[in-house]
Amino acid sequence: MVKVTMTVNGRTASGEVEGRTLLSGFLREELGLTGTHVGCDTSQCGACVVHVDGKAVKSCTMLAAEADGAEIATIEGQAAPDGTLNVIQQAFQDHHGLQCGFCTPGMVMSAAALLKDNPKPSEQEIREYLEGNLCRCTGYHNIVKAIMAASGQDVSAVAAE
Amino acid sequence: MYEFEFEKPSTIADAVKALGEEDAQALGGGQTLIPTLKQRLAMPSTLVSLSGIAEMRGVCPDGDAIAIGGATTHAEVEAATADSYPALSALAGQIGDPAVRNRGTIGGSLANNDPSACYPAAALASGATIVTNAREIAADDYFQGLFTTALDEGEIITNVRMPVPQAAHYEKFVQPASRFALVGVFVARFADGVRVAVTGASEEGVFRWSEAEAALAGNFDPAAIDGLSVDAEGMIGDLHGTKAYRAHLVGVITKRAVAAAA
Ligand SMILES: Cc1cc2nc3c(=O)[nH]c(=O)nc-3n(C[C@H](O)[C@H](O)[C@H](O)COP(=O)(O)OP(=O)(O)OC[C@H]3O[C@@H](n4cnc5c(N)ncnc54)[C@H](O)[C@@H]3O)c2cc1C
Ligand code: FES
Ligand code: FES
């Protein structure tokens, strides 16, 4: 067993984990933060994306022990404490960027990582950045549109309503 | 996954010592190894993480070359070589997706030597030197076939020294489901010749296409490739493309790489 301590959404979290415990498992099962979804468990779908020290990472493909000492941000920390959605979440709602919602936590966390580095991405840059985030429902157009809107850009030119 | 112990040393010496234990294995970014462990295709007793070893991270100039720490992530290489070696930066920026690039490392990629991976093409075309805890290995001697390298048990890639060519380009024909290269060609022109490394195509893994190198040395132009072809025998044939298709792509992608580099 390995002792780990990390900061998750601003709060300190500690626990004892097995070597093989995944970060996704630690977040969901130890901390009860089930907003981080496990869609494939094979590094393909991106539903499990969280931020580790500010960088987007697939939490199903990182050991919890590797995150010792790290700063983790998950979907649960995105809205304000009173439940007010952040600008990306609100844009997903306004632009119908989700249907079943399974991919959404990963989409929102990837979008947040993108906008931090690139505050005004082009449509093409958004599509490229979401290469590792799969959605079975929306066909992506409205996700791209929501991210354009969240970055304060005009979305009228983005394809298909 | 089978259970294993986890260690995270902060120096190369401690990592080498930990890897001396029976069935201990190095952990880079885990982007290949963790999926492998999930399939129970490996059963290490201990994983020795290399991510906490500061002397194995980062990129610095080294004469006419650049030196890249073995535990440097793809995203870090992309950012740090944008000016010093743009073709390498572009290659790193095309690996997988952003989350994979934030974890995966150059050392892990070269140690794994997947026949469709991108970095092996860059290392071979650049005439890189693979620096380990024990010795220096020329790229020409390092790659030894499918998932096989010159590395010994417990030997770790601490640094990769890449000579910077006068002109270079990596052209990747993406296999869209895996995002690896269906065929990828790295072309590098140096003062004393041209090196062409092909990944994704051969059953033997990355290889140098010497006929193309000879033709391009005299005339660094896509037209120099006209009439040259690689033998379809020995190419990978799978549901993504036949042997003949891959052999054809090698020519096409090499021309595109030369056109972009010239
Ligand atoms: C969705 C997805 C898409 C991908 N797309 C691409 C792509 O387009 N192109 C591409 O090239 N790759 C791709 N990859 C692979 C990715 O680049 C991996 O990061 C890389 O192959 C392995 O690096 P790692 O640091 O994650 O190594 P790990 O997975 O940690 O280790 C891989 C192997 O190398 C050994 N090892 C690790 N570091 C060292 C070291 N410093 N010295 C000696 N041995 C070491 C380990 O023991 C293990 O055997 C993709 C992966 C995923 C999940
Ligand atoms: S659950 Fe992690 S990538 Fe799909
Ligand atoms: S909204 Fe259903 S998977 Fe994306």
Short mmCIF file of N, CA and C in Angstrom, two decimals, chain A:
data_model
loop_
_atom_site.label_atom_id
_atom_site.label_comp_id
_atom_site.label_asym_id
_atom_site.label_seq_id
_atom_site.Cartn_x
_atom_site.Cartn_y
_atom_site.Cartn_z
N MET A 1 0.84 -1.21 0.00
CA MET A 1 0.00 0.00 0.00
C MET A 1 0.88 1.26 0.00
N VAL A 2 0.36 2.29 -0.61
CA VAL A 2 1.08 3.56 -0.70
C VAL A 2 0.19 4.64 -0.09
N LYS A 3 0.80 5.48 0.72
CA LYS A 3 0.04 6.61 1.28
C LYS A 3 0.07 7.76 0.29
N VAL A 4 -1.09 8.31 -0.03
CA VAL A 4 -1.10 9.45 -0.94
C VAL A 4 -1.87 10.62 -0.33
N THR A 5 -1.39 11.81 -0.64
CA THR A 5 -2.08 13.03 -0.25
C THR A 5 -2.11 13.94 -1.46
N MET A 6 -3.26 14.41 -1.81
CA MET A 6 -3.35 15.35 -2.92
C MET A 6 -4.39 16.41 -2.62
N THR A 7 -4.35 17.47 -3.39
CA THR A 7 -5.36 18.50 -3.25
C THR A 7 -6.38 18.27 -4.36
N VAL A 8 -7.63 18.06 -3.99
CA VAL A 8 -8.66 17.81 -4.99
C VAL A 8 -9.70 18.92 -4.91
N ASN A 9 -9.82 19.67 -5.96
CA ASN A 9 -10.73 20.82 -6.00
C ASN A 9 -10.53 21.73 -4.79
N GLY A 10 -9.25 21.93 -4.44
CA GLY A 10 -8.93 22.87 -3.37
C GLY A 10 -8.90 22.26 -1.98
N ARG A 11 -9.38 21.02 -1.83
CA ARG A 11 -9.38 20.40 -0.50
C ARG A 11 -8.35 19.29 -0.43
N THR A 12 -7.74 19.12 0.73
CA THR A 12 -6.75 18.06 0.90
C THR A 12 -7.44 16.71 1.02
N ALA A 13 -6.95 15.74 0.28
CA ALA A 13 -7.50 14.39 0.37
C ALA A 13 -6.35 13.41 0.54
N SER A 14 -6.49 12.51 1.53
CA SER A 14 -5.45 11.51 1.75
C SER A 14 -6.07 10.13 1.72
N GLY A 15 -5.22 9.15 1.51
CA GLY A 15 -5.72 7.78 1.55
C GLY A 15 -4.59 6.80 1.38
N GLU A 16 -4.91 5.52 1.61
CA GLU A 16 -3.96 4.44 1.36
C GLU A 16 -4.43 3.75 0.10
N VAL A 17 -3.54 3.62 -0.88
CA VAL A 17 -3.95 2.96 -2.12
C VAL A 17 -3.01 1.81 -2.44
N GLU A 18 -3.52 0.86 -3.23
CA GLU A 18 -2.66 -0.17 -3.77
C GLU A 18 -1.82 0.45 -4.88
N GLY A 19 -0.71 -0.19 -5.21
CA GLY A 19 0.10 0.30 -6.33
C GLY A 19 -0.73 0.44 -7.58
N ARG A 20 -1.62 -0.52 -7.81
CA ARG A 20 -2.38 -0.55 -9.06
C ARG A 20 -3.62 0.34 -9.07
N THR A 21 -3.93 1.02 -7.96
CA THR A 21 -5.12 1.87 -7.95
C THR A 21 -4.97 3.01 -8.96
N LEU A 22 -5.97 3.15 -9.81
CA LEU A 22 -5.94 4.23 -10.80
C LEU A 22 -6.43 5.52 -10.16
N LEU A 23 -6.01 6.64 -10.72
CA LEU A 23 -6.49 7.92 -10.21
C LEU A 23 -8.02 7.99 -10.33
N SER A 24 -8.56 7.49 -11.45
CA SER A 24 -10.02 7.49 -11.63
C SER A 24 -10.70 6.71 -10.51
N GLY A 25 -10.12 5.58 -10.14
CA GLY A 25 -10.69 4.75 -9.08
C GLY A 25 -10.62 5.45 -7.73
N PHE A 26 -9.49 6.09 -7.46
CA PHE A 26 -9.34 6.81 -6.20
C PHE A 26 -10.38 7.93 -6.09
N LEU A 27 -10.54 8.69 -7.16
CA LEU A 27 -11.50 9.80 -7.14
C LEU A 27 -12.92 9.30 -6.95
N ARG A 28 -13.27 8.26 -7.68
CA ARG A 28 -14.66 7.78 -7.68
C ARG A 28 -14.98 6.96 -6.42
N GLU A 29 -14.08 6.03 -6.11
CA GLU A 29 -14.43 5.07 -5.06
C GLU A 29 -13.99 5.53 -3.67
N GLU A 30 -12.83 6.14 -3.56
CA GLU A 30 -12.37 6.60 -2.24
C GLU A 30 -13.00 7.94 -1.88
N LEU A 31 -13.02 8.86 -2.84
CA LEU A 31 -13.50 10.22 -2.54
C LEU A 31 -14.96 10.42 -2.92
N GLY A 32 -15.56 9.45 -3.60
CA GLY A 32 -16.98 9.57 -3.97
C GLY A 32 -17.24 10.61 -5.04
N LEU A 33 -16.19 11.01 -5.76
CA LEU A 33 -16.36 12.02 -6.81
C LEU A 33 -16.66 11.30 -8.13
N THR A 34 -17.93 10.91 -8.28
CA THR A 34 -18.30 10.08 -9.43
C THR A 34 -18.62 10.89 -10.68
N GLY A 35 -18.37 12.19 -10.61
CA GLY A 35 -18.53 13.00 -11.82
C GLY A 35 -17.50 12.64 -12.87
N THR A 36 -16.35 12.18 -12.46
CA THR A 36 -15.33 11.70 -13.40
C THR A 36 -15.79 10.34 -13.90
N HIS A 37 -16.13 10.26 -15.19
CA HIS A 37 -16.70 9.03 -15.74
C HIS A 37 -15.63 8.13 -16.33
N VAL A 38 -15.86 6.84 -16.23
CA VAL A 38 -14.98 5.87 -16.88
C VAL A 38 -15.76 5.24 -18.02
N GLY A 39 -15.44 5.66 -19.24
CA GLY A 39 -16.20 5.19 -20.40
C GLY A 39 -15.60 3.95 -21.01
N CYS A 40 -14.29 3.93 -21.14
CA CYS A 40 -13.65 2.83 -21.87
C CYS A 40 -12.63 2.11 -21.01
N ASP A 41 -11.98 2.84 -20.13
CA ASP A 41 -10.90 2.30 -19.31
C ASP A 41 -9.71 1.86 -20.15
N THR A 42 -9.66 2.28 -21.42
CA THR A 42 -8.54 1.89 -22.28
C THR A 42 -7.85 3.10 -22.91
N SER A 43 -7.97 4.27 -22.32
CA SER A 43 -7.30 5.51 -22.78
C SER A 43 -7.83 6.06 -24.09
N GLN A 44 -9.01 5.65 -24.49
CA GLN A 44 -9.50 6.08 -25.80
C GLN A 44 -10.51 7.23 -25.72
N CYS A 45 -11.39 7.25 -24.71
CA CYS A 45 -12.61 8.05 -24.83
C CYS A 45 -12.54 9.42 -24.17
N GLY A 46 -11.70 9.59 -23.18
CA GLY A 46 -11.56 10.91 -22.55
C GLY A 46 -12.65 11.29 -21.57
N ALA A 47 -13.60 10.39 -21.27
CA ALA A 47 -14.65 10.73 -20.29
C ALA A 47 -14.05 10.97 -18.91
N CYS A 48 -12.85 10.41 -18.68
CA CYS A 48 -12.23 10.46 -17.35
C CYS A 48 -11.23 11.61 -17.21
N VAL A 49 -11.23 12.56 -18.16
CA VAL A 49 -10.21 13.63 -18.11
C VAL A 49 -10.39 14.50 -16.87
N VAL A 50 -9.30 14.68 -16.14
CA VAL A 50 -9.23 15.61 -15.02
C VAL A 50 -7.97 16.46 -15.23
N HIS A 51 -7.77 17.45 -14.40
CA HIS A 51 -6.52 18.22 -14.48
C HIS A 51 -5.59 17.78 -13.37
N VAL A 52 -4.35 17.50 -13.72
CA VAL A 52 -3.31 17.19 -12.74
C VAL A 52 -2.28 18.31 -12.86
N ASP A 53 -2.13 19.09 -11.81
CA ASP A 53 -1.27 20.27 -11.84
C ASP A 53 -1.56 21.12 -13.08
N GLY A 54 -2.83 21.29 -13.36
CA GLY A 54 -3.26 22.18 -14.44
C GLY A 54 -3.29 21.57 -15.82
N LYS A 55 -2.89 20.29 -15.94
CA LYS A 55 -2.84 19.69 -17.28
C LYS A 55 -3.89 18.59 -17.43
N ALA A 56 -4.51 18.54 -18.60
CA ALA A 56 -5.52 17.52 -18.87
C ALA A 56 -4.86 16.15 -18.92
N VAL A 57 -5.43 15.20 -18.18
CA VAL A 57 -4.87 13.85 -18.10
C VAL A 57 -6.03 12.87 -18.07
N LYS A 58 -5.84 11.71 -18.69
CA LYS A 58 -6.85 10.65 -18.59
C LYS A 58 -6.64 9.92 -17.28
N SER A 59 -7.57 10.11 -16.34
CA SER A 59 -7.34 9.59 -14.99
C SER A 59 -7.43 8.07 -14.94
N CYS A 60 -7.95 7.43 -16.01
CA CYS A 60 -7.97 5.96 -16.05
C CYS A 60 -6.61 5.43 -16.45
N THR A 61 -5.69 6.31 -16.85
CA THR A 61 -4.38 5.87 -17.33
C THR A 61 -3.28 6.58 -16.54
N MET A 62 -3.55 6.79 -15.26
CA MET A 62 -2.55 7.34 -14.36
C MET A 62 -2.76 6.67 -13.00
N LEU A 63 -1.69 6.25 -12.38
CA LEU A 63 -1.81 5.62 -11.07
C LEU A 63 -2.08 6.70 -10.02
N ALA A 64 -2.93 6.35 -9.05
CA ALA A 64 -3.20 7.28 -7.95
C ALA A 64 -1.90 7.63 -7.24
N ALA A 65 -1.01 6.64 -7.12
CA ALA A 65 0.25 6.87 -6.41
C ALA A 65 1.09 7.94 -7.12
N GLU A 66 0.96 8.04 -8.45
CA GLU A 66 1.69 9.05 -9.21
C GLU A 66 1.18 10.46 -8.92
N ALA A 67 -0.05 10.55 -8.41
CA ALA A 67 -0.66 11.86 -8.17
C ALA A 67 -0.38 12.36 -6.75
N ASP A 68 0.43 11.61 -6.02
CA ASP A 68 0.77 12.06 -4.66
C ASP A 68 1.39 13.46 -4.73
N GLY A 69 0.86 14.37 -3.94
CA GLY A 69 1.40 15.73 -3.91
C GLY A 69 0.85 16.64 -4.99
N ALA A 70 0.03 16.10 -5.87
CA ALA A 70 -0.44 16.91 -7.01
C ALA A 70 -1.71 17.67 -6.67
N GLU A 71 -1.99 18.64 -7.52
CA GLU A 71 -3.21 19.41 -7.43
C GLU A 71 -4.16 18.88 -8.49
N ILE A 72 -5.31 18.37 -8.07
CA ILE A 72 -6.25 17.75 -9.00
C ILE A 72 -7.49 18.62 -9.11
N ALA A 73 -7.98 18.79 -10.33
CA ALA A 73 -9.27 19.46 -10.51
C ALA A 73 -10.19 18.51 -11.26
N THR A 74 -11.41 18.35 -10.75
CA THR A 74 -12.40 17.49 -11.41
C THR A 74 -13.64 18.32 -11.74
N ILE A 75 -14.58 17.69 -12.40
CA ILE A 75 -15.81 18.38 -12.80
C ILE A 75 -16.56 18.93 -11.58
N GLU A 76 -16.44 18.26 -10.44
CA GLU A 76 -17.18 18.71 -9.25
C GLU A 76 -16.73 20.09 -8.79
N GLY A 77 -15.51 20.47 -9.15
CA GLY A 77 -15.00 21.76 -8.68
C GLY A 77 -15.24 22.89 -9.67
N GLN A 78 -15.97 22.61 -10.75
CA GLN A 78 -16.11 23.61 -11.80
C GLN A 78 -17.19 24.66 -11.50
N ALA A 79 -18.30 24.23 -10.97
CA ALA A 79 -19.38 25.18 -10.64
C ALA A 79 -19.04 25.90 -9.33
N ALA A 80 -19.63 27.05 -9.12
CA ALA A 80 -19.44 27.77 -7.84
C ALA A 80 -20.10 26.97 -6.72
N PRO A 81 -19.68 27.21 -5.47
CA PRO A 81 -20.28 26.46 -4.35
C PRO A 81 -21.80 26.54 -4.30
N ASP A 82 -22.38 27.62 -4.77
CA ASP A 82 -23.86 27.72 -4.74
C ASP A 82 -24.51 27.05 -5.94
N GLY A 83 -23.68 26.38 -6.78
CA GLY A 83 -24.26 25.64 -7.90
C GLY A 83 -24.27 26.41 -9.20
N THR A 84 -23.89 27.69 -9.18
CA THR A 84 -23.85 28.45 -10.43
C THR A 84 -22.81 27.84 -11.37
N LEU A 85 -23.24 27.52 -12.57
CA LEU A 85 -22.33 26.88 -13.52
C LEU A 85 -21.24 27.84 -13.95
N ASN A 86 -20.07 27.29 -14.26
CA ASN A 86 -19.03 28.17 -14.81
C ASN A 86 -19.33 28.45 -16.27
N VAL A 87 -18.52 29.29 -16.88
CA VAL A 87 -18.87 29.79 -18.21
C VAL A 87 -18.90 28.66 -19.25
N ILE A 88 -18.03 27.67 -19.10
CA ILE A 88 -18.01 26.55 -20.05
C ILE A 88 -19.26 25.68 -19.85
N GLN A 89 -19.56 25.35 -18.61
CA GLN A 89 -20.74 24.52 -18.33
C GLN A 89 -22.01 25.22 -18.84
N GLN A 90 -22.10 26.53 -18.57
CA GLN A 90 -23.28 27.28 -18.98
C GLN A 90 -23.40 27.27 -20.51
N ALA A 91 -22.25 27.40 -21.18
CA ALA A 91 -22.27 27.40 -22.64
C ALA A 91 -22.71 26.02 -23.17
N PHE A 92 -22.29 24.95 -22.51
CA PHE A 92 -22.76 23.61 -22.92
C PHE A 92 -24.28 23.53 -22.80
N GLN A 93 -24.81 24.12 -21.73
CA GLN A 93 -26.27 24.09 -21.57
C GLN A 93 -26.95 24.97 -22.62
N ASP A 94 -26.44 26.17 -22.81
CA ASP A 94 -27.06 27.10 -23.75
C ASP A 94 -27.03 26.58 -25.18
N HIS A 95 -25.95 25.89 -25.54
CA HIS A 95 -25.79 25.48 -26.94
C HIS A 95 -26.08 24.00 -27.15
N HIS A 96 -26.70 23.39 -26.17
CA HIS A 96 -27.09 21.98 -26.29
C HIS A 96 -25.86 21.12 -26.61
N GLY A 97 -24.80 21.33 -25.83
CA GLY A 97 -23.55 20.61 -26.06
C GLY A 97 -23.53 19.24 -25.43
N LEU A 98 -24.66 18.77 -24.96
CA LEU A 98 -24.71 17.41 -24.42
C LEU A 98 -26.08 16.82 -24.66
N GLN A 99 -26.09 15.49 -24.74
CA GLN A 99 -27.38 14.79 -24.82
C GLN A 99 -27.47 13.85 -23.63
N CYS A 100 -26.80 12.68 -23.70
CA CYS A 100 -26.87 11.79 -22.52
C CYS A 100 -26.00 12.31 -21.39
N GLY A 101 -24.97 13.08 -21.72
CA GLY A 101 -24.12 13.69 -20.70
C GLY A 101 -22.96 12.83 -20.22
N PHE A 102 -22.83 11.63 -20.78
CA PHE A 102 -21.76 10.77 -20.25
C PHE A 102 -20.37 11.32 -20.54
N CYS A 103 -20.18 11.87 -21.72
CA CYS A 103 -18.85 12.37 -22.09
C CYS A 103 -18.58 13.75 -21.51
N THR A 104 -19.64 14.40 -21.01
CA THR A 104 -19.57 15.84 -20.70
C THR A 104 -18.50 16.22 -19.66
N PRO A 105 -18.35 15.47 -18.58
CA PRO A 105 -17.30 15.88 -17.63
C PRO A 105 -15.93 15.98 -18.29
N GLY A 106 -15.61 14.98 -19.12
CA GLY A 106 -14.32 15.01 -19.83
C GLY A 106 -14.25 16.13 -20.83
N MET A 107 -15.36 16.37 -21.52
CA MET A 107 -15.40 17.45 -22.51
C MET A 107 -15.16 18.80 -21.83
N VAL A 108 -15.84 19.01 -20.71
CA VAL A 108 -15.72 20.30 -20.01
C VAL A 108 -14.29 20.47 -19.47
N MET A 109 -13.70 19.40 -18.94
CA MET A 109 -12.35 19.52 -18.39
C MET A 109 -11.33 19.72 -19.52
N SER A 110 -11.53 19.04 -20.66
CA SER A 110 -10.63 19.27 -21.79
C SER A 110 -10.78 20.70 -22.30
N ALA A 111 -12.02 21.15 -22.40
CA ALA A 111 -12.26 22.52 -22.87
C ALA A 111 -11.60 23.53 -21.94
N ALA A 112 -11.69 23.29 -20.65
CA ALA A 112 -11.09 24.22 -19.68
C ALA A 112 -9.56 24.26 -19.86
N ALA A 113 -8.97 23.08 -20.12
CA ALA A 113 -7.51 23.04 -20.32
C ALA A 113 -7.14 23.79 -21.60
N LEU A 114 -7.93 23.60 -22.64
CA LEU A 114 -7.66 24.28 -23.90
C LEU A 114 -7.74 25.80 -23.73
N LEU A 115 -8.82 26.28 -23.11
CA LEU A 115 -9.02 27.73 -23.03
C LEU A 115 -8.00 28.41 -22.12
N LYS A 116 -7.43 27.63 -21.19
CA LYS A 116 -6.40 28.20 -20.33
C LYS A 116 -5.16 28.55 -21.17
N ASP A 117 -4.80 27.65 -22.11
CA ASP A 117 -3.61 27.87 -22.95
C ASP A 117 -3.92 28.74 -24.16
N ASN A 118 -5.13 28.66 -24.63
CA ASN A 118 -5.50 29.27 -25.90
C ASN A 118 -6.88 29.88 -25.74
N PRO A 119 -6.96 31.12 -25.25
CA PRO A 119 -8.25 31.71 -24.85
C PRO A 119 -9.22 31.92 -26.02
N LYS A 120 -8.69 32.02 -27.25
CA LYS A 120 -9.60 32.21 -28.39
C LYS A 120 -9.27 31.20 -29.49
N PRO A 121 -9.54 29.94 -29.27
CA PRO A 121 -9.19 28.93 -30.28
C PRO A 121 -10.10 29.02 -31.50
N SER A 122 -9.56 28.61 -32.64
CA SER A 122 -10.40 28.53 -33.84
C SER A 122 -11.21 27.24 -33.77
N GLU A 123 -12.20 27.14 -34.65
CA GLU A 123 -13.02 25.93 -34.68
C GLU A 123 -12.12 24.70 -34.91
N GLN A 124 -11.17 24.84 -35.82
CA GLN A 124 -10.26 23.73 -36.13
C GLN A 124 -9.42 23.34 -34.91
N GLU A 125 -8.93 24.35 -34.20
CA GLU A 125 -8.12 24.06 -33.00
C GLU A 125 -8.94 23.34 -31.94
N ILE A 126 -10.20 23.72 -31.81
CA ILE A 126 -11.05 23.04 -30.83
C ILE A 126 -11.23 21.58 -31.23
N ARG A 127 -11.52 21.36 -32.52
CA ARG A 127 -11.74 19.97 -32.97
C ARG A 127 -10.47 19.14 -32.76
N GLU A 128 -9.32 19.72 -33.05
CA GLU A 128 -8.07 18.97 -32.85
C GLU A 128 -7.83 18.69 -31.36
N TYR A 129 -8.13 19.66 -30.54
CA TYR A 129 -7.87 19.46 -29.11
C TYR A 129 -8.76 18.36 -28.53
N LEU A 130 -9.95 18.18 -29.12
CA LEU A 130 -10.88 17.17 -28.61
C LEU A 130 -10.67 15.80 -29.24
N GLU A 131 -9.55 15.63 -29.93
CA GLU A 131 -9.20 14.37 -30.58
C GLU A 131 -9.38 13.16 -29.65
N GLY A 132 -9.06 13.32 -28.39
CA GLY A 132 -9.13 12.19 -27.46
C GLY A 132 -10.39 12.18 -26.61
N ASN A 133 -11.40 12.95 -27.00
CA ASN A 133 -12.68 12.96 -26.26
C ASN A 133 -13.78 12.49 -27.20
N LEU A 134 -14.32 11.32 -26.93
CA LEU A 134 -15.35 10.78 -27.82
C LEU A 134 -16.75 11.06 -27.27
N CYS A 135 -17.67 11.37 -28.18
CA CYS A 135 -19.07 11.56 -27.83
C CYS A 135 -19.91 10.69 -28.75
N ARG A 136 -20.78 9.88 -28.18
CA ARG A 136 -21.61 9.00 -29.01
C ARG A 136 -22.91 9.68 -29.42
N CYS A 137 -23.22 10.83 -28.85
CA CYS A 137 -24.55 11.41 -29.05
C CYS A 137 -24.56 12.63 -29.97
N THR A 138 -23.76 13.62 -29.66
CA THR A 138 -24.02 14.96 -30.22
C THR A 138 -23.54 15.17 -31.65
N GLY A 139 -22.58 14.38 -32.10
CA GLY A 139 -21.97 14.67 -33.39
C GLY A 139 -21.00 15.84 -33.29
N TYR A 140 -20.70 16.28 -32.11
CA TYR A 140 -19.64 17.26 -31.79
C TYR A 140 -19.95 18.71 -32.12
N HIS A 141 -20.80 18.97 -33.12
CA HIS A 141 -20.98 20.36 -33.56
C HIS A 141 -21.33 21.29 -32.39
N ASN A 142 -22.29 20.85 -31.58
CA ASN A 142 -22.73 21.74 -30.50
C ASN A 142 -21.72 21.84 -29.37
N ILE A 143 -20.88 20.83 -29.25
CA ILE A 143 -19.80 20.91 -28.26
C ILE A 143 -18.80 21.98 -28.71
N VAL A 144 -18.45 21.92 -29.99
CA VAL A 144 -17.51 22.91 -30.54
C VAL A 144 -18.10 24.31 -30.40
N LYS A 145 -19.39 24.39 -30.72
CA LYS A 145 -20.08 25.68 -30.63
C LYS A 145 -20.05 26.21 -29.19
N ALA A 146 -20.32 25.33 -28.23
CA ALA A 146 -20.34 25.75 -26.82
C ALA A 146 -18.96 26.27 -26.40
N ILE A 147 -17.91 25.62 -26.87
CA ILE A 147 -16.56 26.05 -26.46
C ILE A 147 -16.22 27.38 -27.13
N MET A 148 -16.63 27.54 -28.39
CA MET A 148 -16.45 28.84 -29.05
C MET A 148 -17.17 29.93 -28.25
N ALA A 149 -18.40 29.63 -27.85
CA ALA A 149 -19.20 30.63 -27.12
C ALA A 149 -18.57 30.92 -25.76
N ALA A 150 -18.08 29.88 -25.10
CA ALA A 150 -17.48 30.07 -23.78
C ALA A 150 -16.24 30.94 -23.87
N SER A 151 -15.60 30.95 -25.05
CA SER A 151 -14.41 31.78 -25.20
C SER A 151 -14.78 33.17 -25.74
N GLY A 152 -16.07 33.44 -25.74
CA GLY A 152 -16.53 34.78 -26.10
C GLY A 152 -16.52 35.05 -27.60
N GLN A 153 -16.53 33.99 -28.41
CA GLN A 153 -16.49 34.18 -29.85
C GLN A 153 -17.87 33.98 -30.47
N ASP A 154 -18.03 34.58 -31.64
CA ASP A 154 -19.27 34.44 -32.40
C ASP A 154 -19.39 32.99 -32.86
N VAL A 155 -20.56 32.39 -32.69
CA VAL A 155 -20.72 31.00 -33.07
C VAL A 155 -21.59 30.83 -34.31
N SER A 156 -22.01 31.92 -34.91
CA SER A 156 -22.98 31.79 -36.00
C SER A 156 -22.40 31.02 -37.19
N ALA A 157 -21.08 31.04 -37.34
CA ALA A 157 -20.48 30.37 -38.49
C ALA A 157 -20.23 28.89 -38.25
N VAL A 158 -20.34 28.42 -37.01
CA VAL A 158 -20.05 27.02 -36.73
C VAL A 158 -21.15 26.15 -37.35
N ALA A 159 -20.70 25.09 -38.02
CA ALA A 159 -21.60 24.25 -38.81
C ALA A 159 -22.78 23.70 -38.00
N ALA A 160 -23.86 23.45 -38.69
CA ALA A 160 -25.04 22.67 -38.27
C ALA A 160 -25.61 22.96 -36.88
N GLU A 161 -26.85 23.30 -36.87
CA GLU A 161 -27.59 23.56 -35.62
C GLU A 161 -27.95 22.22 -34.96
#
